[in-house]
mmCIF file with all atom_site columns, C-alpha atoms and ligand atoms in Angstrom:
data_model
loop_
_atom_site.group_PDB
_atom_site.id
_atom_site.type_symbol
_atom_site.label_atom_id
_atom_site.label_alt_id
_atom_site.label_comp_id
_atom_site.label_asym_id
_atom_site.label_entity_id
_atom_site.label_seq_id
_atom_site.pdbx_PDB_ins_code
_atom_site.Cartn_x
_atom_site.Cartn_y
_atom_site.Cartn_z
_atom_site.occupancy
_atom_site.B_iso_or_equiv
_atom_site.pdbx_formal_charge
_atom_site.auth_seq_id
_atom_site.auth_comp_id
_atom_site.auth_asym_id
_atom_site.auth_atom_id
_atom_site.pdbx_PDB_model_num
ATOM   1   C CA  . MET A 1 1   ? -4.184  -19.931 4.667   1.00 0.00 ? 1   MET A CA  1
ATOM   2   C CA  . SER A 1 2   ? -1.741  -19.068 7.427   1.00 0.00 ? 2   SER A CA  1
ATOM   3   C CA  . THR A 1 3   ? -2.344  -20.313 10.948  1.00 0.00 ? 3   THR A CA  1
ATOM   4   C CA  . ALA A 1 4   ? -0.851  -19.869 14.365  1.00 0.00 ? 4   ALA A CA  1
ATOM   5   C CA  . HIS A 1 5   ? 2.020   -22.011 13.083  1.00 0.00 ? 5   HIS A CA  1
ATOM   6   C CA  . LYS A 1 6   ? 3.031   -19.561 10.379  1.00 0.00 ? 6   LYS A CA  1
ATOM   7   C CA  . ASN A 1 7   ? 3.267   -15.853 11.106  1.00 0.00 ? 7   ASN A CA  1
ATOM   8   C CA  . LEU A 1 8   ? 3.240   -14.061 7.765   1.00 0.00 ? 8   LEU A CA  1
ATOM   9   C CA  . SER A 1 9   ? 5.662   -11.382 8.947   1.00 0.00 ? 9   SER A CA  1
ATOM   10  C CA  . VAL A 1 10  ? 8.374   -13.810 10.025  1.00 0.00 ? 10  VAL A CA  1
ATOM   11  C CA  . TYR A 1 11  ? 10.752  -14.891 7.272   1.00 0.00 ? 11  TYR A CA  1
ATOM   12  C CA  . ASN A 1 12  ? 14.093  -16.553 6.756   1.00 0.00 ? 12  ASN A CA  1
ATOM   13  C CA  . THR A 1 13  ? 16.699  -13.837 6.270   1.00 0.00 ? 13  THR A CA  1
ATOM   14  C CA  . ALA A 1 14  ? 19.331  -16.142 4.795   1.00 0.00 ? 14  ALA A CA  1
ATOM   15  C CA  . GLY A 1 15  ? 20.489  -15.325 1.276   1.00 0.00 ? 15  GLY A CA  1
ATOM   16  C CA  . ILE A 1 16  ? 18.440  -12.203 0.716   1.00 0.00 ? 16  ILE A CA  1
ATOM   17  C CA  . PRO A 1 17  ? 19.820  -10.629 -2.494  1.00 0.00 ? 17  PRO A CA  1
ATOM   18  C CA  . ASP A 1 18  ? 20.947  -7.032  -2.927  1.00 0.00 ? 18  ASP A CA  1
ATOM   19  C CA  . VAL A 1 19  ? 17.874  -5.250  -4.287  1.00 0.00 ? 19  VAL A CA  1
ATOM   20  C CA  . SER A 1 20  ? 19.086  -1.700  -3.759  1.00 0.00 ? 20  SER A CA  1
ATOM   21  C CA  . ASP A 1 21  ? 18.841  -1.006  -7.504  1.00 0.00 ? 21  ASP A CA  1
ATOM   22  C CA  . LYS A 1 22  ? 15.671  -3.021  -8.180  1.00 0.00 ? 22  LYS A CA  1
ATOM   23  C CA  . ARG A 1 23  ? 12.327  -1.433  -9.014  1.00 0.00 ? 23  ARG A CA  1
ATOM   24  C CA  . PHE A 1 24  ? 9.033   -2.712  -7.731  1.00 0.00 ? 24  PHE A CA  1
ATOM   25  C CA  . ALA A 1 25  ? 5.402   -2.002  -8.563  1.00 0.00 ? 25  ALA A CA  1
ATOM   26  C CA  . ILE A 1 26  ? 2.713   -2.662  -5.979  1.00 0.00 ? 26  ILE A CA  1
ATOM   27  C CA  . VAL A 1 27  ? -0.778  -2.973  -7.475  1.00 0.00 ? 27  VAL A CA  1
ATOM   28  C CA  . THR A 1 28  ? -3.508  -2.869  -4.831  1.00 0.00 ? 28  THR A CA  1
ATOM   29  C CA  . ALA A 1 29  ? -7.215  -3.649  -5.122  1.00 0.00 ? 29  ALA A CA  1
ATOM   30  C CA  . GLU A 1 30  ? -9.579  -1.091  -3.586  1.00 0.00 ? 30  GLU A CA  1
ATOM   31  C CA  . TRP A 1 31  ? -12.180 -3.671  -2.501  1.00 0.00 ? 31  TRP A CA  1
ATOM   32  C CA  . ASN A 1 32  ? -11.837 -4.195  1.278   1.00 0.00 ? 32  ASN A CA  1
ATOM   33  C CA  . GLU A 1 33  ? -9.441  -1.271  1.318   1.00 0.00 ? 33  GLU A CA  1
ATOM   34  C CA  . GLU A 1 34  ? -8.984  -1.214  5.085   1.00 0.00 ? 34  GLU A CA  1
ATOM   35  C CA  . ILE A 1 35  ? -7.402  -4.613  4.649   1.00 0.00 ? 35  ILE A CA  1
ATOM   36  C CA  . THR A 1 36  ? -5.609  -4.124  1.333   1.00 0.00 ? 36  THR A CA  1
ATOM   37  C CA  . PHE A 1 37  ? -4.095  -0.773  2.256   1.00 0.00 ? 37  PHE A CA  1
ATOM   38  C CA  . ALA A 1 38  ? -2.754  -2.340  5.467   1.00 0.00 ? 38  ALA A CA  1
ATOM   39  C CA  . LEU A 1 39  ? -1.244  -5.115  3.352   1.00 0.00 ? 39  LEU A CA  1
ATOM   40  C CA  . ARG A 1 40  ? 0.302   -2.522  1.070   1.00 0.00 ? 40  ARG A CA  1
ATOM   41  C CA  . ASP A 1 41  ? 1.768   -0.641  4.045   1.00 0.00 ? 41  ASP A CA  1
ATOM   42  C CA  . GLY A 1 42  ? 3.344   -3.886  5.199   1.00 0.00 ? 42  GLY A CA  1
ATOM   43  C CA  . ALA A 1 43  ? 4.772   -4.591  1.763   1.00 0.00 ? 43  ALA A CA  1
ATOM   44  C CA  . ILE A 1 44  ? 6.289   -1.119  1.496   1.00 0.00 ? 44  ILE A CA  1
ATOM   45  C CA  . ALA A 1 45  ? 7.829   -1.361  4.973   1.00 0.00 ? 45  ALA A CA  1
ATOM   46  C CA  . THR A 1 46  ? 9.347   -4.762  4.192   1.00 0.00 ? 46  THR A CA  1
ATOM   47  C CA  . LEU A 1 47  ? 10.803  -3.583  0.886   1.00 0.00 ? 47  LEU A CA  1
ATOM   48  C CA  . LEU A 1 48  ? 12.395  -0.565  2.557   1.00 0.00 ? 48  LEU A CA  1
ATOM   49  C CA  . LYS A 1 49  ? 13.716  -2.712  5.410   1.00 0.00 ? 49  LYS A CA  1
ATOM   50  C CA  . ASN A 1 50  ? 15.425  -4.948  2.870   1.00 0.00 ? 50  ASN A CA  1
ATOM   51  C CA  . GLY A 1 51  ? 17.248  -2.174  1.038   1.00 0.00 ? 51  GLY A CA  1
ATOM   52  C CA  . VAL A 1 52  ? 14.807  -1.059  -1.635  1.00 0.00 ? 52  VAL A CA  1
ATOM   53  C CA  . LYS A 1 53  ? 14.898  2.683   -2.306  1.00 0.00 ? 53  LYS A CA  1
ATOM   54  C CA  . GLU A 1 54  ? 11.640  4.539   -1.780  1.00 0.00 ? 54  GLU A CA  1
ATOM   55  C CA  . GLU A 1 55  ? 11.873  6.105   -5.223  1.00 0.00 ? 55  GLU A CA  1
ATOM   56  C CA  . ASN A 1 56  ? 12.050  2.609   -6.721  1.00 0.00 ? 56  ASN A CA  1
ATOM   57  C CA  . ILE A 1 57  ? 8.585   1.667   -5.481  1.00 0.00 ? 57  ILE A CA  1
ATOM   58  C CA  . THR A 1 58  ? 5.674   2.510   -7.788  1.00 0.00 ? 58  THR A CA  1
ATOM   59  C CA  . LEU A 1 59  ? 2.154   2.352   -6.370  1.00 0.00 ? 59  LEU A CA  1
ATOM   60  C CA  . ALA A 1 60  ? -1.061  1.804   -8.297  1.00 0.00 ? 60  ALA A CA  1
ATOM   61  C CA  . THR A 1 61  ? -4.612  0.801   -7.461  1.00 0.00 ? 61  THR A CA  1
ATOM   62  C CA  . VAL A 1 62  ? -7.264  -1.160  -9.335  1.00 0.00 ? 62  VAL A CA  1
ATOM   63  C CA  . PRO A 1 63  ? -10.979 -1.362  -8.429  1.00 0.00 ? 63  PRO A CA  1
ATOM   64  C CA  . GLY A 1 64  ? -11.078 -5.010  -7.339  1.00 0.00 ? 64  GLY A CA  1
ATOM   65  C CA  . SER A 1 65  ? -8.961  -8.128  -7.153  1.00 0.00 ? 65  SER A CA  1
ATOM   66  C CA  . TYR A 1 66  ? -10.283 -9.341  -10.472 1.00 0.00 ? 66  TYR A CA  1
ATOM   67  C CA  . GLU A 1 67  ? -8.454  -6.398  -12.079 1.00 0.00 ? 67  GLU A CA  1
ATOM   68  C CA  . LEU A 1 68  ? -5.103  -7.317  -10.494 1.00 0.00 ? 68  LEU A CA  1
ATOM   69  C CA  . SER A 1 69  ? -4.043  -9.441  -13.457 1.00 0.00 ? 69  SER A CA  1
ATOM   70  C CA  . TYR A 1 70  ? -4.365  -6.643  -15.974 1.00 0.00 ? 70  TYR A CA  1
ATOM   71  C CA  . GLY A 1 71  ? -2.997  -4.084  -13.517 1.00 0.00 ? 71  GLY A CA  1
ATOM   72  C CA  . SER A 1 72  ? 0.033   -6.272  -12.923 1.00 0.00 ? 72  SER A CA  1
ATOM   73  C CA  . GLN A 1 73  ? 0.550   -6.776  -16.629 1.00 0.00 ? 73  GLN A CA  1
ATOM   74  C CA  . VAL A 1 74  ? 0.652   -3.020  -17.189 1.00 0.00 ? 74  VAL A CA  1
ATOM   75  C CA  . PHE A 1 75  ? 3.684   -2.847  -14.900 1.00 0.00 ? 75  PHE A CA  1
ATOM   76  C CA  . ALA A 1 76  ? 5.315   -6.198  -15.666 1.00 0.00 ? 76  ALA A CA  1
ATOM   77  C CA  . SER A 1 77  ? 5.474   -5.129  -19.303 1.00 0.00 ? 77  SER A CA  1
ATOM   78  C CA  . LYS A 1 78  ? 7.564   -2.069  -18.436 1.00 0.00 ? 78  LYS A CA  1
ATOM   79  C CA  . GLU A 1 79  ? 11.349  -2.352  -18.798 1.00 0.00 ? 79  GLU A CA  1
ATOM   80  C CA  . ASN A 1 80  ? 11.921  -0.253  -15.708 1.00 0.00 ? 80  ASN A CA  1
ATOM   81  C CA  . ILE A 1 81  ? 10.017  -2.615  -13.374 1.00 0.00 ? 81  ILE A CA  1
ATOM   82  C CA  . ASP A 1 82  ? 11.759  -5.727  -12.015 1.00 0.00 ? 82  ASP A CA  1
ATOM   83  C CA  . ALA A 1 83  ? 8.967   -7.253  -9.934  1.00 0.00 ? 83  ALA A CA  1
ATOM   84  C CA  . VAL A 1 84  ? 5.271   -6.724  -9.298  1.00 0.00 ? 84  VAL A CA  1
ATOM   85  C CA  . ILE A 1 85  ? 3.383   -7.331  -6.065  1.00 0.00 ? 85  ILE A CA  1
ATOM   86  C CA  . ALA A 1 86  ? -0.375  -7.758  -6.484  1.00 0.00 ? 86  ALA A CA  1
ATOM   87  C CA  . ILE A 1 87  ? -2.395  -7.113  -3.349  1.00 0.00 ? 87  ILE A CA  1
ATOM   88  C CA  . GLY A 1 88  ? -6.042  -7.911  -2.754  1.00 0.00 ? 88  GLY A CA  1
ATOM   89  C CA  . CYS A 1 89  ? -8.525  -9.403  -0.332  1.00 0.00 ? 89  CYS A CA  1
ATOM   90  C CA  . VAL A 1 90  ? -11.388 -11.580 -1.531  1.00 0.00 ? 90  VAL A CA  1
ATOM   91  C CA  . ILE A 1 91  ? -13.742 -12.520 1.271   1.00 0.00 ? 91  ILE A CA  1
ATOM   92  C CA  . GLN A 1 92  ? -16.091 -15.446 0.886   1.00 0.00 ? 92  GLN A CA  1
ATOM   93  C CA  . GLY A 1 93  ? -19.679 -14.249 0.582   1.00 0.00 ? 93  GLY A CA  1
ATOM   94  C CA  . GLU A 1 94  ? -23.082 -15.824 0.118   1.00 0.00 ? 94  GLU A CA  1
ATOM   95  C CA  . THR A 1 95  ? -22.311 -16.618 -3.514  1.00 0.00 ? 95  THR A CA  1
ATOM   96  C CA  . LYS A 1 96  ? -19.361 -18.252 -5.226  1.00 0.00 ? 96  LYS A CA  1
ATOM   97  C CA  . HIS A 1 97  ? -17.890 -14.979 -6.456  1.00 0.00 ? 97  HIS A CA  1
ATOM   98  C CA  . ASN A 1 98  ? -14.765 -15.572 -4.418  1.00 0.00 ? 98  ASN A CA  1
ATOM   99  C CA  . ASP A 1 99  ? -13.961 -18.836 -6.195  1.00 0.00 ? 99  ASP A CA  1
ATOM   100 C CA  . TYR A 1 100 ? -14.253 -17.234 -9.607  1.00 0.00 ? 100 TYR A CA  1
ATOM   101 C CA  . ILE A 1 101 ? -12.194 -14.193 -8.647  1.00 0.00 ? 101 ILE A CA  1
ATOM   102 C CA  . ASN A 1 102 ? -9.504  -16.117 -6.770  1.00 0.00 ? 102 ASN A CA  1
ATOM   103 C CA  . ASN A 1 103 ? -9.021  -18.686 -9.512  1.00 0.00 ? 103 ASN A CA  1
ATOM   104 C CA  . ALA A 1 104 ? -8.916  -16.017 -12.210 1.00 0.00 ? 104 ALA A CA  1
ATOM   105 C CA  . VAL A 1 105 ? -6.403  -13.886 -10.338 1.00 0.00 ? 105 VAL A CA  1
ATOM   106 C CA  . ALA A 1 106 ? -4.148  -16.792 -9.413  1.00 0.00 ? 106 ALA A CA  1
ATOM   107 C CA  . GLN A 1 107 ? -4.042  -17.946 -13.038 1.00 0.00 ? 107 GLN A CA  1
ATOM   108 C CA  . GLY A 1 108 ? -3.797  -14.404 -14.391 1.00 0.00 ? 108 GLY A CA  1
ATOM   109 C CA  . LEU A 1 109 ? -0.838  -13.475 -12.213 1.00 0.00 ? 109 LEU A CA  1
ATOM   110 C CA  . THR A 1 110 ? 0.936   -16.708 -13.096 1.00 0.00 ? 110 THR A CA  1
ATOM   111 C CA  . ASP A 1 111 ? 0.392   -15.998 -16.788 1.00 0.00 ? 111 ASP A CA  1
ATOM   112 C CA  . VAL A 1 112 ? 1.750   -12.456 -16.488 1.00 0.00 ? 112 VAL A CA  1
ATOM   113 C CA  . SER A 1 113 ? 4.790   -13.644 -14.553 1.00 0.00 ? 113 SER A CA  1
ATOM   114 C CA  . LEU A 1 114 ? 5.678   -16.271 -17.141 1.00 0.00 ? 114 LEU A CA  1
ATOM   115 C CA  . LYS A 1 115 ? 4.900   -14.020 -20.097 1.00 0.00 ? 115 LYS A CA  1
ATOM   116 C CA  . TYR A 1 116 ? 7.200   -11.245 -18.903 1.00 0.00 ? 116 TYR A CA  1
ATOM   117 C CA  . ASN A 1 117 ? 9.725   -13.484 -17.109 1.00 0.00 ? 117 ASN A CA  1
ATOM   118 C CA  . LYS A 1 118 ? 9.443   -11.435 -13.915 1.00 0.00 ? 118 LYS A CA  1
ATOM   119 C CA  . PRO A 1 119 ? 8.239   -12.181 -10.401 1.00 0.00 ? 119 PRO A CA  1
ATOM   120 C CA  . VAL A 1 120 ? 4.563   -11.286 -10.035 1.00 0.00 ? 120 VAL A CA  1
ATOM   121 C CA  . ILE A 1 121 ? 3.596   -12.037 -6.470  1.00 0.00 ? 121 ILE A CA  1
ATOM   122 C CA  . PHE A 1 122 ? 0.198   -13.255 -5.252  1.00 0.00 ? 122 PHE A CA  1
ATOM   123 C CA  . GLY A 1 123 ? -0.389  -11.001 -2.261  1.00 0.00 ? 123 GLY A CA  1
ATOM   124 C CA  . VAL A 1 124 ? -4.083  -11.819 -2.115  1.00 0.00 ? 124 VAL A CA  1
ATOM   125 C CA  . LEU A 1 125 ? -5.889  -12.859 1.041   1.00 0.00 ? 125 LEU A CA  1
ATOM   126 C CA  . THR A 1 126 ? -8.699  -15.363 0.479   1.00 0.00 ? 126 THR A CA  1
ATOM   127 C CA  . PRO A 1 127 ? -10.367 -15.611 3.906   1.00 0.00 ? 127 PRO A CA  1
ATOM   128 C CA  . ASN A 1 128 ? -13.783 -16.854 4.893   1.00 0.00 ? 128 ASN A CA  1
ATOM   129 C CA  . THR A 1 129 ? -14.451 -13.873 7.162   1.00 0.00 ? 129 THR A CA  1
ATOM   130 C CA  . TYR A 1 130 ? -13.436 -10.260 7.633   1.00 0.00 ? 130 TYR A CA  1
ATOM   131 C CA  . GLU A 1 131 ? -11.946 -11.165 11.001  1.00 0.00 ? 131 GLU A CA  1
ATOM   132 C CA  . GLN A 1 132 ? -9.670  -13.726 9.359   1.00 0.00 ? 132 GLN A CA  1
ATOM   133 C CA  . ALA A 1 133 ? -8.541  -10.986 6.979   1.00 0.00 ? 133 ALA A CA  1
ATOM   134 C CA  . GLN A 1 134 ? -7.755  -8.637  9.873   1.00 0.00 ? 134 GLN A CA  1
ATOM   135 C CA  . ASP A 1 135 ? -5.736  -11.393 11.531  1.00 0.00 ? 135 ASP A CA  1
ATOM   136 C CA  . ARG A 1 136 ? -3.524  -11.477 8.416   1.00 0.00 ? 136 ARG A CA  1
ATOM   137 C CA  . ALA A 1 137 ? -3.338  -7.740  7.707   1.00 0.00 ? 137 ALA A CA  1
ATOM   138 C CA  . GLY A 1 138 ? -1.197  -6.808  10.688  1.00 0.00 ? 138 GLY A CA  1
ATOM   139 C CA  . GLY A 1 139 ? -3.137  -8.863  13.234  1.00 0.00 ? 139 GLY A CA  1
ATOM   140 C CA  . LYS A 1 140 ? -2.289  -11.972 15.169  1.00 0.00 ? 140 LYS A CA  1
ATOM   141 C CA  . TYR A 1 141 ? -0.953  -13.905 12.168  1.00 0.00 ? 141 TYR A CA  1
ATOM   142 C CA  . GLY A 1 142 ? 1.186   -11.047 10.856  1.00 0.00 ? 142 GLY A CA  1
ATOM   143 C CA  . ASN A 1 143 ? 0.806   -9.241  7.558   1.00 0.00 ? 143 ASN A CA  1
ATOM   144 C CA  . LYS A 1 144 ? 0.539   -10.931 4.182   1.00 0.00 ? 144 LYS A CA  1
ATOM   145 C CA  . GLY A 1 145 ? 1.971   -7.771  2.631   1.00 0.00 ? 145 GLY A CA  1
ATOM   146 C CA  . ASP A 1 146 ? 5.241   -8.510  4.422   1.00 0.00 ? 146 ASP A CA  1
ATOM   147 C CA  . GLU A 1 147 ? 5.227   -12.035 3.033   1.00 0.00 ? 147 GLU A CA  1
ATOM   148 C CA  . ALA A 1 148 ? 4.485   -10.835 -0.489  1.00 0.00 ? 148 ALA A CA  1
ATOM   149 C CA  . ALA A 1 149 ? 7.274   -8.253  -0.397  1.00 0.00 ? 149 ALA A CA  1
ATOM   150 C CA  . ILE A 1 150 ? 9.969   -10.597 0.896   1.00 0.00 ? 150 ILE A CA  1
ATOM   151 C CA  . THR A 1 151 ? 8.870   -13.138 -1.702  1.00 0.00 ? 151 THR A CA  1
ATOM   152 C CA  . ALA A 1 152 ? 9.395   -10.570 -4.460  1.00 0.00 ? 152 ALA A CA  1
ATOM   153 C CA  . VAL A 1 153 ? 12.837  -9.718  -3.075  1.00 0.00 ? 153 VAL A CA  1
ATOM   154 C CA  . LYS A 1 154 ? 13.898  -13.366 -2.837  1.00 0.00 ? 154 LYS A CA  1
ATOM   155 C CA  . MET A 1 155 ? 12.608  -14.207 -6.304  1.00 0.00 ? 155 MET A CA  1
ATOM   156 C CA  . LEU A 1 156 ? 14.823  -11.494 -7.781  1.00 0.00 ? 156 LEU A CA  1
ATOM   157 C CA  . GLY A 1 157 ? 17.767  -13.435 -6.370  1.00 0.00 ? 157 GLY A CA  1
ATOM   158 C CA  . LEU A 1 158 ? 17.028  -16.154 -8.924  1.00 0.00 ? 158 LEU A CA  1
ATOM   159 C CA  . LYS A 1 159 ? 17.620  -13.856 -11.867 1.00 0.00 ? 159 LYS A CA  1
HETATM 160 C C1  . DLZ B 2 .   ? -17.642 -8.075  -7.058  1.00 0.00 ? 1   DLZ B C1  1
HETATM 161 C C2  . DLZ B 2 .   ? -16.666 -8.335  -5.965  1.00 0.00 ? 1   DLZ B C2  1
HETATM 162 C C3  . DLZ B 2 .   ? -17.069 -9.029  -4.829  1.00 0.00 ? 1   DLZ B C3  1
HETATM 163 C C4  . DLZ B 2 .   ? -18.448 -9.540  -4.627  1.00 0.00 ? 1   DLZ B C4  1
HETATM 164 N N1  . DLZ B 2 .   ? -16.204 -9.254  -3.823  1.00 0.00 ? 1   DLZ B N1  1
HETATM 165 C C5  . DLZ B 2 .   ? -14.924 -8.809  -3.944  1.00 0.00 ? 1   DLZ B C5  1
HETATM 166 C C6  . DLZ B 2 .   ? -13.987 -9.060  -2.900  1.00 0.00 ? 1   DLZ B C6  1
HETATM 167 O O1  . DLZ B 2 .   ? -14.270 -9.641  -1.852  1.00 0.00 ? 1   DLZ B O1  1
HETATM 168 N N2  . DLZ B 2 .   ? -12.708 -8.605  -3.091  1.00 0.00 ? 1   DLZ B N2  1
HETATM 169 C C7  . DLZ B 2 .   ? -12.317 -7.959  -4.221  1.00 0.00 ? 1   DLZ B C7  1
HETATM 170 O O2  . DLZ B 2 .   ? -11.136 -7.588  -4.331  1.00 0.00 ? 1   DLZ B O2  1
HETATM 171 N N3  . DLZ B 2 .   ? -13.198 -7.717  -5.215  1.00 0.00 ? 1   DLZ B N3  1
HETATM 172 C C8  . DLZ B 2 .   ? -14.472 -8.112  -5.102  1.00 0.00 ? 1   DLZ B C8  1
HETATM 173 N N4  . DLZ B 2 .   ? -15.360 -7.867  -6.092  1.00 0.00 ? 1   DLZ B N4  1
HETATM 174 C C9  . DLZ B 2 .   ? -14.959 -7.011  -7.233  1.00 0.00 ? 1   DLZ B C9  1
HETATM 175 C C10 . DLZ B 2 .   ? -14.245 -7.764  -8.368  1.00 0.00 ? 1   DLZ B C10 1
HETATM 176 O O3  . DLZ B 2 .   ? -12.910 -8.099  -8.006  1.00 0.00 ? 1   DLZ B O3  1
HETATM 177 C C11 . DLZ B 2 .   ? -14.213 -6.870  -9.617  1.00 0.00 ? 1   DLZ B C11 1
HETATM 178 O O4  . DLZ B 2 .   ? -13.636 -5.631  -9.283  1.00 0.00 ? 1   DLZ B O4  1
HETATM 179 C C12 . DLZ B 2 .   ? -15.597 -6.627  -10.204 1.00 0.00 ? 1   DLZ B C12 1
HETATM 180 O O5  . DLZ B 2 .   ? -16.239 -7.857  -10.438 1.00 0.00 ? 1   DLZ B O5  1
HETATM 181 C C13 . DLZ B 2 .   ? -15.491 -5.860  -11.540 1.00 0.00 ? 1   DLZ B C13 1
HETATM 182 O O6  . DLZ B 2 .   ? -14.760 -6.628  -12.482 1.00 0.00 ? 1   DLZ B O6  1
#
């Protein structure tokens, strides 16, 4: 998890590729939507700031983070999508649900990325508390949506 030593909205601008013709899908989980929609806003703003055209950003939602893998696969499998950003927020509760969801999503997104040979970015917060989520959704540690978006942009530079 990020700390005071790593603001999620600060990134190295060296070597950012031209993504003016690239098409992105952002798949956002509705659980903890005050957090996830703030992450999505950050991701959109960062894509636009780095030259992505608004019409080249497709938005979709899924009910919860567990559904991000399938939701991402729907878009990664499309020829007209170059990269997918999966956004969610799984907060630790009284049970171990967070471990199961986080592990499944991390593995699922990796599988989709390798299967379709496209960047599929893990824009999922995994905090212990709601306050920690707020800190990383535009709060004192920046916005993980920004980090996810610039990661997608930079990964396209590898292709
Ligand atoms: C069930 C559940 C719980 C307890 N917590 C979260 C959470 O913190 N964040 C999140 O994105 N989703 C949560 N979910 C919902 C699951 O991701 C999933 O949508 C349901 O288990 C249905 O498959």
